[in-house]
XYZ file of N, CA and C in Angstrom:
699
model
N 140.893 80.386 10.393
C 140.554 80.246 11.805
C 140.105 78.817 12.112
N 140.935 78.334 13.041
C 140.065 76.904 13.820
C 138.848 77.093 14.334
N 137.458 76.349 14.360
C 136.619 76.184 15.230
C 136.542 75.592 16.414
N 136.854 75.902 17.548
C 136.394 75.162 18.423
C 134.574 75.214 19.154
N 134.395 73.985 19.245
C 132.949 73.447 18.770
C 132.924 73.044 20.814
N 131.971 73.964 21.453
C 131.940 73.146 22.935
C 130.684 72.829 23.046
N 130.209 71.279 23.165
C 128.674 71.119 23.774
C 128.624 70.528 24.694
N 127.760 70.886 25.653
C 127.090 70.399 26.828
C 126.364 69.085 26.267
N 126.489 67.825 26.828
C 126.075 66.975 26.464
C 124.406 66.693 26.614
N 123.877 66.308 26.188
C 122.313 66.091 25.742
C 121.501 65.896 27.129
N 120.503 66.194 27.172
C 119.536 65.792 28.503
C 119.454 64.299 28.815
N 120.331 64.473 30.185
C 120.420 62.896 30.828
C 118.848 62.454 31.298
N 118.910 61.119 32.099
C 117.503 60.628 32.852
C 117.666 61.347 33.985
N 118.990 61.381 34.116
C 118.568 62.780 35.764
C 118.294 64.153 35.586
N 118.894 64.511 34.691
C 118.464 65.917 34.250
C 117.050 65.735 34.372
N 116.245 65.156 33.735
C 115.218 64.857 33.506
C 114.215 64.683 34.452
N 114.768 64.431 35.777
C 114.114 63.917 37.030
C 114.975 64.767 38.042
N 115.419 65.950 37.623
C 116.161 67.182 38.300
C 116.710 66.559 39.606
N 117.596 65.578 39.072
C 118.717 64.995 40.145
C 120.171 65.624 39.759
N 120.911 65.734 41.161
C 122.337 65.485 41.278
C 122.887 64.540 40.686
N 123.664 64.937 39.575
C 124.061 63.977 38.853
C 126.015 63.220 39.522
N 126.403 64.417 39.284
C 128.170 64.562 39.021
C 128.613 63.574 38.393
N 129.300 62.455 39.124
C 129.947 61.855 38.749
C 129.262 60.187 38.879
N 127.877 60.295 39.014
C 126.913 58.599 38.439
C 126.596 58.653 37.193
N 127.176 57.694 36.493
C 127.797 57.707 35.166
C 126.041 57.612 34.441
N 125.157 58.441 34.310
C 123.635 58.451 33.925
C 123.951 58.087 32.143
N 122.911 57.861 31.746
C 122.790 57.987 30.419
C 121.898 58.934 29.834
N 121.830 59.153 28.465
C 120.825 60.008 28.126
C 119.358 59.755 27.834
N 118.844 60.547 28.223
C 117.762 60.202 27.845
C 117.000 60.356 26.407
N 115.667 60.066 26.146
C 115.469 60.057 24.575
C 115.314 61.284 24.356
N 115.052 62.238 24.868
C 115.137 63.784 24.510
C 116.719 64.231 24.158
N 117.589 63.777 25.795
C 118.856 64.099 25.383
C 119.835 63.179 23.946
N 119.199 62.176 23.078
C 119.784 61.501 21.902
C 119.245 62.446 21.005
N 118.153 63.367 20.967
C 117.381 64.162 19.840
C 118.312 64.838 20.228
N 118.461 65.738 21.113
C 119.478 67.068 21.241
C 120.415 66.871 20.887
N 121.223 65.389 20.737
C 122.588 65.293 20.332
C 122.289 65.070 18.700
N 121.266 64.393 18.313
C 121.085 64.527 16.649
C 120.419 65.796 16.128
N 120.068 66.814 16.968
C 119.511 68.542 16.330
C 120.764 69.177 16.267
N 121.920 68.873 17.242
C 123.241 69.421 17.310
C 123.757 69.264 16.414
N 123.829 68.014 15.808
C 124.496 67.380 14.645
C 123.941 67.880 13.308
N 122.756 68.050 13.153
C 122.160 69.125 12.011
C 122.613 70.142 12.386
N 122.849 70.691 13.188
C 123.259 72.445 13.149
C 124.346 72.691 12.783
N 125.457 71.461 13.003
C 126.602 72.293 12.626
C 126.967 71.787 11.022
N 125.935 70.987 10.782
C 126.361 70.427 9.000
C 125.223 71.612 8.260
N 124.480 72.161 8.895
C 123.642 73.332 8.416
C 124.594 74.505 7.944
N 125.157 74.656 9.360
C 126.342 75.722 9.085
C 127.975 75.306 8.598
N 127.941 74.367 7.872
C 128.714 73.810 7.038
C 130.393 73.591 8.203
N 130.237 73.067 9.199
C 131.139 73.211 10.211
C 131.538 71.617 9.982
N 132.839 71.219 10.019
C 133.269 69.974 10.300
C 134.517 69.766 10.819
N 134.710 68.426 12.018
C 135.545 68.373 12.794
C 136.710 67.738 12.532
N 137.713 67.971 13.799
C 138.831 67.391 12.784
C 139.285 66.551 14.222
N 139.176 66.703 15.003
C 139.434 65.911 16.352
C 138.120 66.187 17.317
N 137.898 65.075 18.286
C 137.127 65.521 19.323
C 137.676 64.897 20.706
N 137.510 65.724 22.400
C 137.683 65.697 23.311
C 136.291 65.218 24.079
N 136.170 63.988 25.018
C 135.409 64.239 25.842
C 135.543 64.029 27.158
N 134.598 63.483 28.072
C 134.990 63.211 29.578
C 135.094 61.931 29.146
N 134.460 61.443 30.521
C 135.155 59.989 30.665
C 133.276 59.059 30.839
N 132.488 60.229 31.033
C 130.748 59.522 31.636
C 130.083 59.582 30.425
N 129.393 58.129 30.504
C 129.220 58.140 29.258
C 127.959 58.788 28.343
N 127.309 59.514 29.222
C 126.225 60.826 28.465
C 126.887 61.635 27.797
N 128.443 62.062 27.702
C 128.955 62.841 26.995
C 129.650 62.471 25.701
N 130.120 60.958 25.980
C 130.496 60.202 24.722
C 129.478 59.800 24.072
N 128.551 59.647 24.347
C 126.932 59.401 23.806
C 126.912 60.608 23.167
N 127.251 61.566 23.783
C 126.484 62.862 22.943
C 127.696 62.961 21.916
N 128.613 63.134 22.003
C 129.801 63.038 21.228
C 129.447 62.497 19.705
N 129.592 60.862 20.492
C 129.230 59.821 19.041
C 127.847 60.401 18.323
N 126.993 60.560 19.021
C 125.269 60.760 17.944
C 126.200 62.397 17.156
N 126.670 63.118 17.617
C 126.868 64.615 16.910
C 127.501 64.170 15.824
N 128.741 63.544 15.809
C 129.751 62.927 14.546
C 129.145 61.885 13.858
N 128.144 61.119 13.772
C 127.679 60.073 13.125
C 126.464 60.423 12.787
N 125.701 61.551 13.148
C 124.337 61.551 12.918
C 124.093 62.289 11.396
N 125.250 62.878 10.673
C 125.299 63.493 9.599
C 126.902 63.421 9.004
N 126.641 63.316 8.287
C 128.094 62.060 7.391
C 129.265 63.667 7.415
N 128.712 64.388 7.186
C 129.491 65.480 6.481
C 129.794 65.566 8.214
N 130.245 65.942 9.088
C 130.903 66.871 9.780
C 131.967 65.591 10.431
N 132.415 64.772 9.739
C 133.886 63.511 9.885
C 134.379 63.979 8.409
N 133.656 64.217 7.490
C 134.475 64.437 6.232
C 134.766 62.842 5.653
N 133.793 62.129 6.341
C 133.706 60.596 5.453
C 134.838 59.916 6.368
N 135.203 60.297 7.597
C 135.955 59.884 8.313
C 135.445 58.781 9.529
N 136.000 57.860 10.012
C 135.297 56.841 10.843
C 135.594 57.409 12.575
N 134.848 58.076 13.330
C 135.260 58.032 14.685
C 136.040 56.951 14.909
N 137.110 57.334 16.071
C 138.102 56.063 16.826
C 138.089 56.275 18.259
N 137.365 56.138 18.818
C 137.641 56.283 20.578
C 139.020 55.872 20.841
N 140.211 56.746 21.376
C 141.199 56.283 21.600
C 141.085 56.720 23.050
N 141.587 55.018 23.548
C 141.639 54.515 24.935
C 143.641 55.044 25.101
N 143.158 55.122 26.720
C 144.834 55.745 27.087
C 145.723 54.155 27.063
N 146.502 54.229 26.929
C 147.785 53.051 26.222
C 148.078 52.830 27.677
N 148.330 54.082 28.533
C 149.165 54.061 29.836
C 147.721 53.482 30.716
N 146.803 53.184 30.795
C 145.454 52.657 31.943
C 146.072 51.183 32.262
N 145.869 51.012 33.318
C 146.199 49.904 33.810
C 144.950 48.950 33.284
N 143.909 49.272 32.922
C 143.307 48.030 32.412
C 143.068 47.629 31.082
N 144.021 48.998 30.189
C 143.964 48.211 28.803
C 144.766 47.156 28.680
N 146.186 47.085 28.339
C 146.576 45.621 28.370
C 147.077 45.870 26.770
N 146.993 46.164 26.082
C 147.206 46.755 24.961
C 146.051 45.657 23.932
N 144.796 45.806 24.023
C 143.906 45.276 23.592
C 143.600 45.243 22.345
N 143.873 46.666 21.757
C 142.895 46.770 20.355
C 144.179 46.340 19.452
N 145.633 46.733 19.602
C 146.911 46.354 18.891
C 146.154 47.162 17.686
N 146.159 48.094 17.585
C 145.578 48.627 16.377
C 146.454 50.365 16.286
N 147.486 50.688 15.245
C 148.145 51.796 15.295
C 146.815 52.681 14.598
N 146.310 52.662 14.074
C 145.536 53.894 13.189
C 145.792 53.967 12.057
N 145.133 54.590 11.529
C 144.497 55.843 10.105
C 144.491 56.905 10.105
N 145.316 58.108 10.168
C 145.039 59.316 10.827
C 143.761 60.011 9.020
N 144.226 59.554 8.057
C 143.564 59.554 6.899
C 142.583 59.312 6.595
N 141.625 58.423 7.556
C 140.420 57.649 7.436
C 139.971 57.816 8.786
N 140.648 58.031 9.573
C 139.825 58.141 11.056
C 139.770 59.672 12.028
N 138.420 59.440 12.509
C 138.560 60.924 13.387
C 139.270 60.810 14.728
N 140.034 60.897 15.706
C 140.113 60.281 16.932
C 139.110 61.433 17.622
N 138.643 60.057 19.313
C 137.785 60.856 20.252
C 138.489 60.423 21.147
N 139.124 61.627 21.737
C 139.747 61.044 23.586
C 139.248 61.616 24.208
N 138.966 60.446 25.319
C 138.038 60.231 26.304
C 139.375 61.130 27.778
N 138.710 61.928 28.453
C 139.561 62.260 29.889
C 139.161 62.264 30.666
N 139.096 62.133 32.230
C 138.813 62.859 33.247
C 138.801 63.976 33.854
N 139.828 64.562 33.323
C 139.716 65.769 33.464
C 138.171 67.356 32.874
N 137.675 66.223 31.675
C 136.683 67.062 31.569
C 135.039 66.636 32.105
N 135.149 65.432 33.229
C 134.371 65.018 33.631
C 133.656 66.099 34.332
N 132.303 65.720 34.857
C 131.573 67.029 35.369
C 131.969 67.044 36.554
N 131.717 68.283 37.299
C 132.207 68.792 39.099
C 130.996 67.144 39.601
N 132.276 66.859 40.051
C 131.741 65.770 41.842
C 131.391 66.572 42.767
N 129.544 65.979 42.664
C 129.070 66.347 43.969
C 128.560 66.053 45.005
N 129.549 64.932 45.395
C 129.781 64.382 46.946
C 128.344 63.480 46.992
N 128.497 64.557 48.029
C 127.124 63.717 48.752
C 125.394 64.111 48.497
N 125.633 65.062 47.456
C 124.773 65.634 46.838
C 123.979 64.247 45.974
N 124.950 63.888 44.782
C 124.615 62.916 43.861
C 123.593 61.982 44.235
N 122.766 61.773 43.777
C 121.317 61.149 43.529
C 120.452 61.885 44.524
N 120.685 63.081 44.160
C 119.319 63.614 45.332
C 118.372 64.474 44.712
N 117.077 64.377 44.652
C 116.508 65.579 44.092
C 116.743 66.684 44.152
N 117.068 67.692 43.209
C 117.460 69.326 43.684
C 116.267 69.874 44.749
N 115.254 69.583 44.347
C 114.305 70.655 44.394
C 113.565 69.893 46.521
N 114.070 68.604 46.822
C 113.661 68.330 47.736
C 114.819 68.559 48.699
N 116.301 68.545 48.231
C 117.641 69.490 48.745
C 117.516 70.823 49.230
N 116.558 71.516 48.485
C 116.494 73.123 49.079
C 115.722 73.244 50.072
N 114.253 72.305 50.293
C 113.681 72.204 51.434
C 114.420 71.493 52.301
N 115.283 70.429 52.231
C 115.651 69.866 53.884
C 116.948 71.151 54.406
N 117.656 71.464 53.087
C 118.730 72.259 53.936
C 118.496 73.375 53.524
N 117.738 74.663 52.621
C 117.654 75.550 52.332
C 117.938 76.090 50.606
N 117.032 76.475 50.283
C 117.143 77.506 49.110
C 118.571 77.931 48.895
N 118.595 79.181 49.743
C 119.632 79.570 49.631
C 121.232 79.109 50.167
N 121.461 77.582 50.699
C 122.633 76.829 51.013
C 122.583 76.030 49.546
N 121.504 75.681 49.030
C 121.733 74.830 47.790
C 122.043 75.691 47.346
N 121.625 76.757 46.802
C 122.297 77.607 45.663
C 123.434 77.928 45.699
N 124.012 78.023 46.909
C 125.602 78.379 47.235
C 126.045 77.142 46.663
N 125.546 75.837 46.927
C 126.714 74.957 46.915
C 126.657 74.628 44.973
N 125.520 74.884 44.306
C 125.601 75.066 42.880
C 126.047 76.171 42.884
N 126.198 76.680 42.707
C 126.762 78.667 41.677
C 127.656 79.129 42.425
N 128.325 78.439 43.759
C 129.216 79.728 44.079
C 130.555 79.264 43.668
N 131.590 79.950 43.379
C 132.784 79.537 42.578
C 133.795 78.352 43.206
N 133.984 78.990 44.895
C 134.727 78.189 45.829
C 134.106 77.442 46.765
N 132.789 77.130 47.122
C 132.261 76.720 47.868
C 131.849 75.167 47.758
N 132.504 74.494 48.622
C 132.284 72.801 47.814
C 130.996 72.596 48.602
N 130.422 71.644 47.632
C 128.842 70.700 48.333
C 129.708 69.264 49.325
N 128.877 69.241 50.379
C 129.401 68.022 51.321
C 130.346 67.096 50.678
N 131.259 66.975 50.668
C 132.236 66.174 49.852
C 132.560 65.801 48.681
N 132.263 66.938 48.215
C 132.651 67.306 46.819
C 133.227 68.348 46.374
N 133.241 68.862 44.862
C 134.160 69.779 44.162
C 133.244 71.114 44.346
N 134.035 72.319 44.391
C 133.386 73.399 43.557
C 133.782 73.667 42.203
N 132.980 74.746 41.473
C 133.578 74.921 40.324
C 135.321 75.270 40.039
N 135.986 76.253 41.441
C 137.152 76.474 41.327
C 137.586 74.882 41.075
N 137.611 73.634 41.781
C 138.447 72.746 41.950
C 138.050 71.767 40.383
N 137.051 72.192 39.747
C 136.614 71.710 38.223
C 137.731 72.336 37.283
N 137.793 73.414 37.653
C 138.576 74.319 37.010
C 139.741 74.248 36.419
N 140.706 73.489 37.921
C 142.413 73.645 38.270
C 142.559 72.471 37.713
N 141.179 71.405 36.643
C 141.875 70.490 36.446
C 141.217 70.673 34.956
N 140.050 70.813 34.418
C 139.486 71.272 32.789
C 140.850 71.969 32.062
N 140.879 73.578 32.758
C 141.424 74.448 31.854
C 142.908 74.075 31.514
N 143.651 73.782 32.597
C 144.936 73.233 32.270
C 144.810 72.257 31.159
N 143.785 71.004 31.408
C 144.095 69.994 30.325
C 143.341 70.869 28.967
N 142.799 71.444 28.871
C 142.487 72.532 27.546
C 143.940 73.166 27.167
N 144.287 73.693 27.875
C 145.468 74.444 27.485
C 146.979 73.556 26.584
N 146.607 72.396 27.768
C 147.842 71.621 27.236
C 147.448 70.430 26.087
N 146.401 69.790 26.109
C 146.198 69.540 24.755
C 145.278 69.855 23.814
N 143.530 70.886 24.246
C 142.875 70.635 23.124
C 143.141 72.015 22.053
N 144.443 73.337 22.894
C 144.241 74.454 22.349
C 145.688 73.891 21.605
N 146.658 73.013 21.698
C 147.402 72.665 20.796
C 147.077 72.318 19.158
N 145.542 71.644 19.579
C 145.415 71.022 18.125
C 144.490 72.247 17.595
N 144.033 73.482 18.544
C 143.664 74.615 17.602
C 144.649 75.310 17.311
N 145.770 75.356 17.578
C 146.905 76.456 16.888
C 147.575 75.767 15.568
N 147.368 74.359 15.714
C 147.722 73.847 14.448
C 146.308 73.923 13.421
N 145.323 74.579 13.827
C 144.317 74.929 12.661
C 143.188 73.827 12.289
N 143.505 72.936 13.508
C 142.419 71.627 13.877
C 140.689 71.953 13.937
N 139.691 72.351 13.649
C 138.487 72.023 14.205
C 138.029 70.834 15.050
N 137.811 71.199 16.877
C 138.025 70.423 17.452
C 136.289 70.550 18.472
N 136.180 69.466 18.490
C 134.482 69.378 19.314
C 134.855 68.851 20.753
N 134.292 69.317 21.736
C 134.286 69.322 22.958
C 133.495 68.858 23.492
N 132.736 67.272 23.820
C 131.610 67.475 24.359
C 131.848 66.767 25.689
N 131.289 67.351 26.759
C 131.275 67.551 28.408
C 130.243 67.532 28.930
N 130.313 68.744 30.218
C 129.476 68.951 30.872
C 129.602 70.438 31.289
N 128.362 70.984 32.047
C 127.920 72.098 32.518
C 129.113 72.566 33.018
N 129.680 72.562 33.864
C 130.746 72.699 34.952
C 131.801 72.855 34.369
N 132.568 71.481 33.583
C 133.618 71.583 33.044
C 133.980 72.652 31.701
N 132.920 72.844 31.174
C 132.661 73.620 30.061
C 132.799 74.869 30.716
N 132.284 75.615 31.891
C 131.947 76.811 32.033
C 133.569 77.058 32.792
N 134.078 76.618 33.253
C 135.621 76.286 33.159
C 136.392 77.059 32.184
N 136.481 76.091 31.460
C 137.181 76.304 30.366
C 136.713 77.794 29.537
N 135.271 78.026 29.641
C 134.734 79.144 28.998
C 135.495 80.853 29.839
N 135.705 80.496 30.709
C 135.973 81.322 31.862
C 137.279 81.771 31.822
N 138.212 80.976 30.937
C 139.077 81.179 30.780
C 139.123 81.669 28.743
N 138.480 81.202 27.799
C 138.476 82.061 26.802
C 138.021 83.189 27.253
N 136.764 83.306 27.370
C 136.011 84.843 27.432
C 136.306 85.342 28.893
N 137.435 85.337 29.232
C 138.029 86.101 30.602
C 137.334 86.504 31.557
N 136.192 85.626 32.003
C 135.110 85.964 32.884
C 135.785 85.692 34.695
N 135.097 86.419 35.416
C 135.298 86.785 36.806
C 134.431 85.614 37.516
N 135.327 84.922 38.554
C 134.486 84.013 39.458
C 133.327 84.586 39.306
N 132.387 85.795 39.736
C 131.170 85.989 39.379
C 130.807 86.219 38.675
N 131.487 86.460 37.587
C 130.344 86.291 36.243
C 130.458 84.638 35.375
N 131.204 83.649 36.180
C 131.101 83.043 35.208
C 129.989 81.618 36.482
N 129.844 82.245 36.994
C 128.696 81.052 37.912
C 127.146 81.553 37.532
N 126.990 82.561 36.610
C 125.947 83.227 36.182
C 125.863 82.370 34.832
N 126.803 81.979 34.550
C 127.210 81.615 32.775
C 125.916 80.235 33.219
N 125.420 80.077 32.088
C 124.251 79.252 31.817
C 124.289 78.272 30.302
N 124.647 77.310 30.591
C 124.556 76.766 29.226
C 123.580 75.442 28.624
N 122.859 75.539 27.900
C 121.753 74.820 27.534
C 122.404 73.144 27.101
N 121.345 72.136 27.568
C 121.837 70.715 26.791
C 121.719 70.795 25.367
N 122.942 70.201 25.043
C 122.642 70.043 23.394
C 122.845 71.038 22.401
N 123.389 71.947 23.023
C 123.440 73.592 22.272
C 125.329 73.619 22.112
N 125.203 73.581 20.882
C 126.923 74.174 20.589
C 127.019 75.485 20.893
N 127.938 75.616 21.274
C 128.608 77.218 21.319
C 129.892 76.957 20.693
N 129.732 77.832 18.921
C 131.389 77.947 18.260
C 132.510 79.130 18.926
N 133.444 78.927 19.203
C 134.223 80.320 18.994
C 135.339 80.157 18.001
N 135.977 81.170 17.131
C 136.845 81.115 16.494
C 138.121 81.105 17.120
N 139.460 80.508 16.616
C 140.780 80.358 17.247
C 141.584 80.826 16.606
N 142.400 81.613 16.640
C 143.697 81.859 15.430
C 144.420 81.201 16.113
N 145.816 81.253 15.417
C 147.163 80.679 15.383
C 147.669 80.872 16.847
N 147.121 82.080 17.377
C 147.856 82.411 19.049
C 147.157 81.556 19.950
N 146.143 80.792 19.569
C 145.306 80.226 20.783
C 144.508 81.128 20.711
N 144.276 82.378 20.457
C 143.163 83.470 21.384
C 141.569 83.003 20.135
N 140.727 83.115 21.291
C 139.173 82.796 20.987
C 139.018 84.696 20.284
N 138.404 84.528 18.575
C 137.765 85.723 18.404
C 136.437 86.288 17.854
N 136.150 85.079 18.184
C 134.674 85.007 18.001
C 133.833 84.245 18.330
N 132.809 84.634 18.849
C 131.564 83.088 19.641
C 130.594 83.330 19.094
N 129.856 81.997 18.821
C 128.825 82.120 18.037
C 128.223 81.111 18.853
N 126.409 81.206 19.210
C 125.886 80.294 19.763
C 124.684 79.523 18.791
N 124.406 78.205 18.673
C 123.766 77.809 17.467
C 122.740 76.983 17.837
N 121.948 78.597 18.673
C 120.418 78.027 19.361
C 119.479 77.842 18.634
């Protein structure tokens, strides 16, 4: 069985200061670098090691990414992370001229597609001073409800139509070839993609809750199908 390995990336400075984050590229904070090095003990605890990793494109998640694969030698298998940049971006230029190691190196691609839900006009606002100017219950709609976008931004459906597809088309490829593959993202994009292994219902999956810094394994066979989840709180 492949592992696929999904973490929510580590507690940002906004997390931290219970801001709208989406898409302001925050960093982590020093709690969220511990959560990404307790992650990294957990899965060399449970003797788990990767063989590719996926992330977004902000860099709290490649932060969390890099500290998980470097913070304990064993889960690269003595292998060197490679951030591979897209060839086709108009601002590489073909910079690094460097073909690879597939023998010596882990690759990490970076996407947009698993970036977290954009939330408009939400982003940099306190949650908790959001529910008093416009309401409790309008903020909560515009977090948890499946189709409902925040002022010029995404809902989870529109996170969705763009995560699970790019899951499907490349990160469940490299689990049918028997890859152990790490995922690290965000809240949104993750619960996405989750929604579609564990076949959850627009309402049950805006209930789905997932902690910073916490892997959740599931097992993969050869068909793609998830048959087992394991959470490694």
């Amino acid at each position: 069985m492949a592992k696929l390995i999904l973490l929510r990336h580590g507690q940002s400075l906004w997390n931290a200061a219970n801001k709208f984050t989406g898409w302001v590229d925050v960093p982590l904070s020093e709690q969220g670098r511990a959560e990404a090095t307790i992650a990294s003990c957990k899965l060399k605890n449970n003797k788990y090691h990767v063989d590719v990793c996926f992330t977004s494109m902000l860099f709290r998640a490649m932060e969390t990414a890099v500290i998980c694969l470097t913070e304990c030698d064993e889960i690269c298998g003595g292998k060197t992370p490679i951030i591979k940049h897209d060839a086709t971006h108009e601002d590489w230029h073909g910079w690094d001229k460097y073909d690879g190691s597939p023998e010596e190196e882990l690759p990490i691609y970076p996407c947009s597609c698993l970036d977290e839900r954009y939330y408009g006009a939400l982003q940099g606002l306190n949650k908790a001073q959001t529910g008093e100017k416009y309401g409790k219950e309008q903020v909560h709609e515009w977090r948890r409800s499946f189709s409902v976008r925040p002022p010029g931004g995404e809902s989870l459906e529109d996170t969705m139509k763009r995560a699970l597809p790019f899951f499907q088309d490349r990160i469940l490829t490299h689990l049918k070839h028997g890859d152990n593959v790490l995922v690290a993202a965000h809240g949104n994009s993750l619960r996405a993609i989750m929604m579609g292994l564990d076949n959850l219902s627009p309402e049950e999956v805006t209930k789905l809750e997932l902690a910073t810094g916490v892997p959740t394994v599931y097992d993969v066979d050869e068909s793609g199908k998830a048959t087992n989840k394991m959470i490694l709180a």
